[in-house]
mmCIF file of C-alpha atoms in Angstrom:
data_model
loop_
_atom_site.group_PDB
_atom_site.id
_atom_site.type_symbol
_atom_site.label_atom_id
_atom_site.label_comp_id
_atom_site.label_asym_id
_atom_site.label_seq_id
_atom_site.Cartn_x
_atom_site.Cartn_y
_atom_site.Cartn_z
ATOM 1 C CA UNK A 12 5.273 23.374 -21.976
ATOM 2 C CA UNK A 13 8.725 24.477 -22.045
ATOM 3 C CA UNK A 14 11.170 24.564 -25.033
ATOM 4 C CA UNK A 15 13.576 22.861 -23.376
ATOM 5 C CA UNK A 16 11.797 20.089 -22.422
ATOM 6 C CA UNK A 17 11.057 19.618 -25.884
ATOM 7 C CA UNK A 18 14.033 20.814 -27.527
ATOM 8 C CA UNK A 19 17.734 19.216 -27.265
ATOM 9 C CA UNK A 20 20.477 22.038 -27.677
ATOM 10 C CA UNK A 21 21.948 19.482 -29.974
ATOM 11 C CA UNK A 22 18.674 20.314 -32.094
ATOM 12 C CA UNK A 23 19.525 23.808 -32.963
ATOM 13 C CA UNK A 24 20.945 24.441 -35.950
ATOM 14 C CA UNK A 25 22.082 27.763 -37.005
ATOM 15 C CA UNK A 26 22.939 29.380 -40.348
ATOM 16 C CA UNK A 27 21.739 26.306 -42.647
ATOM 17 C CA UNK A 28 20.808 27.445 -46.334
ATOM 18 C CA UNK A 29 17.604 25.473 -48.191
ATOM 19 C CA UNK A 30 16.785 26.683 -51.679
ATOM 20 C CA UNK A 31 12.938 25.174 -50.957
ATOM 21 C CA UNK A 32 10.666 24.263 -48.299
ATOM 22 C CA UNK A 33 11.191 20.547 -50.305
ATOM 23 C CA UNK A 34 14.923 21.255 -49.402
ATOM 24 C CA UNK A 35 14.284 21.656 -45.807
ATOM 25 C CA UNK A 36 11.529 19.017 -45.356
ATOM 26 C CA UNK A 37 14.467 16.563 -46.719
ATOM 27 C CA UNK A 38 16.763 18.090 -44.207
ATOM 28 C CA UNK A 39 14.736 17.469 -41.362
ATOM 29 C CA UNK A 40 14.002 14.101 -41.977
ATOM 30 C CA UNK A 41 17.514 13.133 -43.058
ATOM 31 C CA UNK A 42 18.224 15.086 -39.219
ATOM 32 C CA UNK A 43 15.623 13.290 -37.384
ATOM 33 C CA UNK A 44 16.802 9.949 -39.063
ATOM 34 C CA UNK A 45 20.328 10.248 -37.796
ATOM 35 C CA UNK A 46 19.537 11.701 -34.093
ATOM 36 C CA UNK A 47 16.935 8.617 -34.225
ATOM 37 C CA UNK A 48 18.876 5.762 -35.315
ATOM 38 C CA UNK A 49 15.340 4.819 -36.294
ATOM 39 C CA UNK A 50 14.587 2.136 -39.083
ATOM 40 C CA UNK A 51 11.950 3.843 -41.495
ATOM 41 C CA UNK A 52 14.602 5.971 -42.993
ATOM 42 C CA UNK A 53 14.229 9.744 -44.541
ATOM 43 C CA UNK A 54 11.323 9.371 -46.590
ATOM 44 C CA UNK A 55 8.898 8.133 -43.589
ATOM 45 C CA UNK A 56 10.151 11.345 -42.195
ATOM 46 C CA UNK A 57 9.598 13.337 -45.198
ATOM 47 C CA UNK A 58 6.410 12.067 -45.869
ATOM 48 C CA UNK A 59 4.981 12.547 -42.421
ATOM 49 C CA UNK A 60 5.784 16.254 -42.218
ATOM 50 C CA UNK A 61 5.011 16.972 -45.873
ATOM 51 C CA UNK A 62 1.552 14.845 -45.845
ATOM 52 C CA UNK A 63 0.916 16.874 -42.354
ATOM 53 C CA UNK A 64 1.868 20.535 -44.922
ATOM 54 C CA UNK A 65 -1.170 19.364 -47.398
ATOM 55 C CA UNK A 66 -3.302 19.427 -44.269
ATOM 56 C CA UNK A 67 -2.353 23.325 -44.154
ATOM 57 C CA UNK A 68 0.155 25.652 -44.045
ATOM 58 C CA UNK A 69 2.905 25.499 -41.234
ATOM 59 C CA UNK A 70 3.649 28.680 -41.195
ATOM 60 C CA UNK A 71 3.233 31.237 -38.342
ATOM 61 C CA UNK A 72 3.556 34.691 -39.519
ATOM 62 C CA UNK A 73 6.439 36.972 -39.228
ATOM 63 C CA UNK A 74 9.048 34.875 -41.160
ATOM 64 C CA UNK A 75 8.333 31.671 -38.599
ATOM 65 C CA UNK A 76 6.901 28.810 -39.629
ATOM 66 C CA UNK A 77 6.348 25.187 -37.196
ATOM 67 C CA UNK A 78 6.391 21.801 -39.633
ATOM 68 C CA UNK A 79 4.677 19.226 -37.833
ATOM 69 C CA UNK A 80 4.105 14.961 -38.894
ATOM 70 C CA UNK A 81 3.394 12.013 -36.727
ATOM 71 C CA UNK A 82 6.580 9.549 -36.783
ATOM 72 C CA UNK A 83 5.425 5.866 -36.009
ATOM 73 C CA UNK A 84 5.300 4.657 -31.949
ATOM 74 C CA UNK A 85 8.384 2.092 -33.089
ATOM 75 C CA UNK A 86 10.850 5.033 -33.791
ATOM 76 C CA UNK A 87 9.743 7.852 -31.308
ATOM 77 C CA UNK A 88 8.462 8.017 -28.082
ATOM 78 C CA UNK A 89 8.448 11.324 -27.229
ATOM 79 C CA UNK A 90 8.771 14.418 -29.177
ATOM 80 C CA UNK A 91 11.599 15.585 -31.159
ATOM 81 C CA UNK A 92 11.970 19.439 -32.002
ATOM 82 C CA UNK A 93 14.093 20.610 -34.294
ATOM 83 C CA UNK A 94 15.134 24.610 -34.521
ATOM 84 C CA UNK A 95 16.797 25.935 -37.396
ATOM 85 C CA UNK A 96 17.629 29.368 -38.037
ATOM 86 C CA UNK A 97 18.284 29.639 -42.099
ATOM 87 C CA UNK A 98 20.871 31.803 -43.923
ATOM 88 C CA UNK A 99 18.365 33.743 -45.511
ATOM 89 C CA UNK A 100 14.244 33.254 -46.262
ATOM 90 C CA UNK A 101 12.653 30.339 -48.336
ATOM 91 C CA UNK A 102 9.634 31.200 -50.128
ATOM 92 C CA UNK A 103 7.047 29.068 -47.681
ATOM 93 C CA UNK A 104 3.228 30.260 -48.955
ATOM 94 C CA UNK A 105 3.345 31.008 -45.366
ATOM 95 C CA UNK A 106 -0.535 33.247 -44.908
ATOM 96 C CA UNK A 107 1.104 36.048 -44.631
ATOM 97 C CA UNK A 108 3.050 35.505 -48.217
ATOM 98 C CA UNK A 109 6.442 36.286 -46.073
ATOM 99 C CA UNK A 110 9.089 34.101 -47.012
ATOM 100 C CA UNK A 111 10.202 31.954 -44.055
ATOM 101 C CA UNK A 112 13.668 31.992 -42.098
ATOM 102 C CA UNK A 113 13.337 30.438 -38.153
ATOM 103 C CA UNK A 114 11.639 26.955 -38.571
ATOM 104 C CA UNK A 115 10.589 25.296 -35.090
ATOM 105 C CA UNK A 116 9.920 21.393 -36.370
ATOM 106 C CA UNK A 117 8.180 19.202 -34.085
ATOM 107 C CA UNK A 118 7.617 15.294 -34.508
ATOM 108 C CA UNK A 119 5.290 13.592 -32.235
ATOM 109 C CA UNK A 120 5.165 9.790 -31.867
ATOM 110 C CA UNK A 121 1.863 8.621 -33.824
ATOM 111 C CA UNK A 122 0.255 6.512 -31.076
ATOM 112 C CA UNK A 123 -0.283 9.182 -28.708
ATOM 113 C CA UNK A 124 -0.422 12.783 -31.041
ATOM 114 C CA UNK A 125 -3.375 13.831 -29.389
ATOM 115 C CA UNK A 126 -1.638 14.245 -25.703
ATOM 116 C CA UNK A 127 0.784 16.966 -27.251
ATOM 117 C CA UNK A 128 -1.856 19.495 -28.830
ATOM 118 C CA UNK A 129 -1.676 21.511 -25.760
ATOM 119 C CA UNK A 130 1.776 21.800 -25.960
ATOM 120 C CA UNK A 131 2.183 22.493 -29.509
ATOM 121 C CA UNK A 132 -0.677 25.311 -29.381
ATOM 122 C CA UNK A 133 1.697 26.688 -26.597
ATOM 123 C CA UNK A 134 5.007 26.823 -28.501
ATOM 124 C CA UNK A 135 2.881 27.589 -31.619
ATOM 125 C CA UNK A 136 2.078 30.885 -29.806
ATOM 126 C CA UNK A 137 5.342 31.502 -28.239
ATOM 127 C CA UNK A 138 6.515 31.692 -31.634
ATOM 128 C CA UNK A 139 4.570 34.424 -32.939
ATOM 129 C CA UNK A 140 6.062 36.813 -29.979
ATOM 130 C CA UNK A 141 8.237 39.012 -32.228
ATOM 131 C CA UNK A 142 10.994 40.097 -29.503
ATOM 132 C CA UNK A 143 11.107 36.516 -28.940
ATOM 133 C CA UNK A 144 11.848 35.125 -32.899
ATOM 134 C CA UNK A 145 14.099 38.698 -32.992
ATOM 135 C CA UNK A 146 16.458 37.487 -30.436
ATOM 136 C CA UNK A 147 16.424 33.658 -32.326
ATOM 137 C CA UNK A 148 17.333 35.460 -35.686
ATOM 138 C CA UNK A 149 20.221 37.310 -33.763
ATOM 139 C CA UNK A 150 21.365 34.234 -31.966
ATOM 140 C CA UNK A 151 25.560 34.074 -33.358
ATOM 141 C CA UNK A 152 25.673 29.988 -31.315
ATOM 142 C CA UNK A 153 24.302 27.580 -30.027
ATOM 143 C CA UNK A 154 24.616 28.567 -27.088
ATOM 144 C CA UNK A 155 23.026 31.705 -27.176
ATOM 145 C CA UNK A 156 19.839 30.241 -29.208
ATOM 146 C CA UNK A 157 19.744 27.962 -26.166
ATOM 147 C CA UNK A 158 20.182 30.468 -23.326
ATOM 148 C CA UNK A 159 17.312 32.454 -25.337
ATOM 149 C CA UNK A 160 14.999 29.197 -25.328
ATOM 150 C CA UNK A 161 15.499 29.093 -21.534
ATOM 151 C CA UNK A 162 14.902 32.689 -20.669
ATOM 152 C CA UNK A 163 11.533 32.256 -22.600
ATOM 153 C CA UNK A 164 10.685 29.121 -20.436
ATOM 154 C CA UNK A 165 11.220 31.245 -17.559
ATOM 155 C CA UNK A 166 9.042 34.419 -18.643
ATOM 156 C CA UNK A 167 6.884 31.899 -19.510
ATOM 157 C CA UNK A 168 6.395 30.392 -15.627
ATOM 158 C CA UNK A 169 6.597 33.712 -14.445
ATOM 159 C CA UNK A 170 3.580 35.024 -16.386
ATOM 160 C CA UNK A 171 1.500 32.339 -15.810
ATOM 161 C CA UNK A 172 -1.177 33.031 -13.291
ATOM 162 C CA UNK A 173 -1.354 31.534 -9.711
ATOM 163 C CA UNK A 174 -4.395 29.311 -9.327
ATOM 164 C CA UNK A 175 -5.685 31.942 -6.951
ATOM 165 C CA UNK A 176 -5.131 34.314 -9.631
ATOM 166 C CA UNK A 177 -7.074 32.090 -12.188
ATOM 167 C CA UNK A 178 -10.230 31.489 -9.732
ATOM 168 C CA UNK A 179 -10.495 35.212 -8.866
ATOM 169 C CA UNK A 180 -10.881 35.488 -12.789
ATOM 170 C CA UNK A 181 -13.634 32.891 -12.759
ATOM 171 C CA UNK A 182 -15.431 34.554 -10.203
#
């Protein structure tokens, strides 16, 4: 699945400062809340992605970490991504004990969660590319975080293999 598909340039945020991962986690939700216009209010929000964080640890490696939660069916339909690239790192307990400064968050509607895994696992490992997250910690707009998110949906269908090329690998 492509970033942009999932991702609204409106979503990126660059240059925001969090003191905690609580910090951001409130951030988000108050985010998703306004883009949403949606009813259950910032602590729904918070709840879902910090219940999903007890589940285990969002982060990726490298500095990157993806917060996921499950908003209910009545306030999201389809997912919502949010980027942010932070001032400087949070402490996360990200695996890899580095603190944490690009944040992909991705809320799914609750009624259907299970049709997105694919996707997720595929941005989830898009994420860990390290010239990839290098270019999204240089990005100086939002513009250029953008025009980066595109050019990795495009290496992304060009490296895919034909379906020739996948049945000659079955074979």
């Amino acid at each position: 699945m492509k970033f942009t598909s999932l991702l609204d340039q409106q979503n990126i945020r660059l240059g925001v400062s969090f003191s905690s991962k609580k910090r951001l986690f409130e951030s988000i939700a108050a985010f998703v809340v306004e883009q949403l216009h949606c009813e259950h209010g910032e602590q729904v929000c918070f709840e879902c992605l910090f219940e999903r964080e007890k589940l285990g640890n969002s982060g990726l490696g490298n500095g990157v970490a993806m917060p996921k939660g499950r908003l209910p069916a009545d306030s999201l339909d389809k997912p919502l991504c949010v980027f942010m690239q932070l001032d400087g790192p949070i402490d996360y307990d990200a695996p890899d004990d580095k603190p944490v400064d690009i944040i992909f968050a991705v809320l799914v509607p609750a009624n259907n969660c299970q049709q997105y895994i694919p996707a997720l696992s595929e941005i989830s490992e898009k994420l860990t590319d390290k010239n990839f997250i290098k270019q999204l910690r240089s990005a100086k707009s939002v513009e250029e975080a953008w025009q980066i998110f595109e050019i990795a949906d495009t290496h992304t269908e060009e490296d895919k293999p034909t379906e020739a090329e996948e049945n000659d690998t079955r074979q």
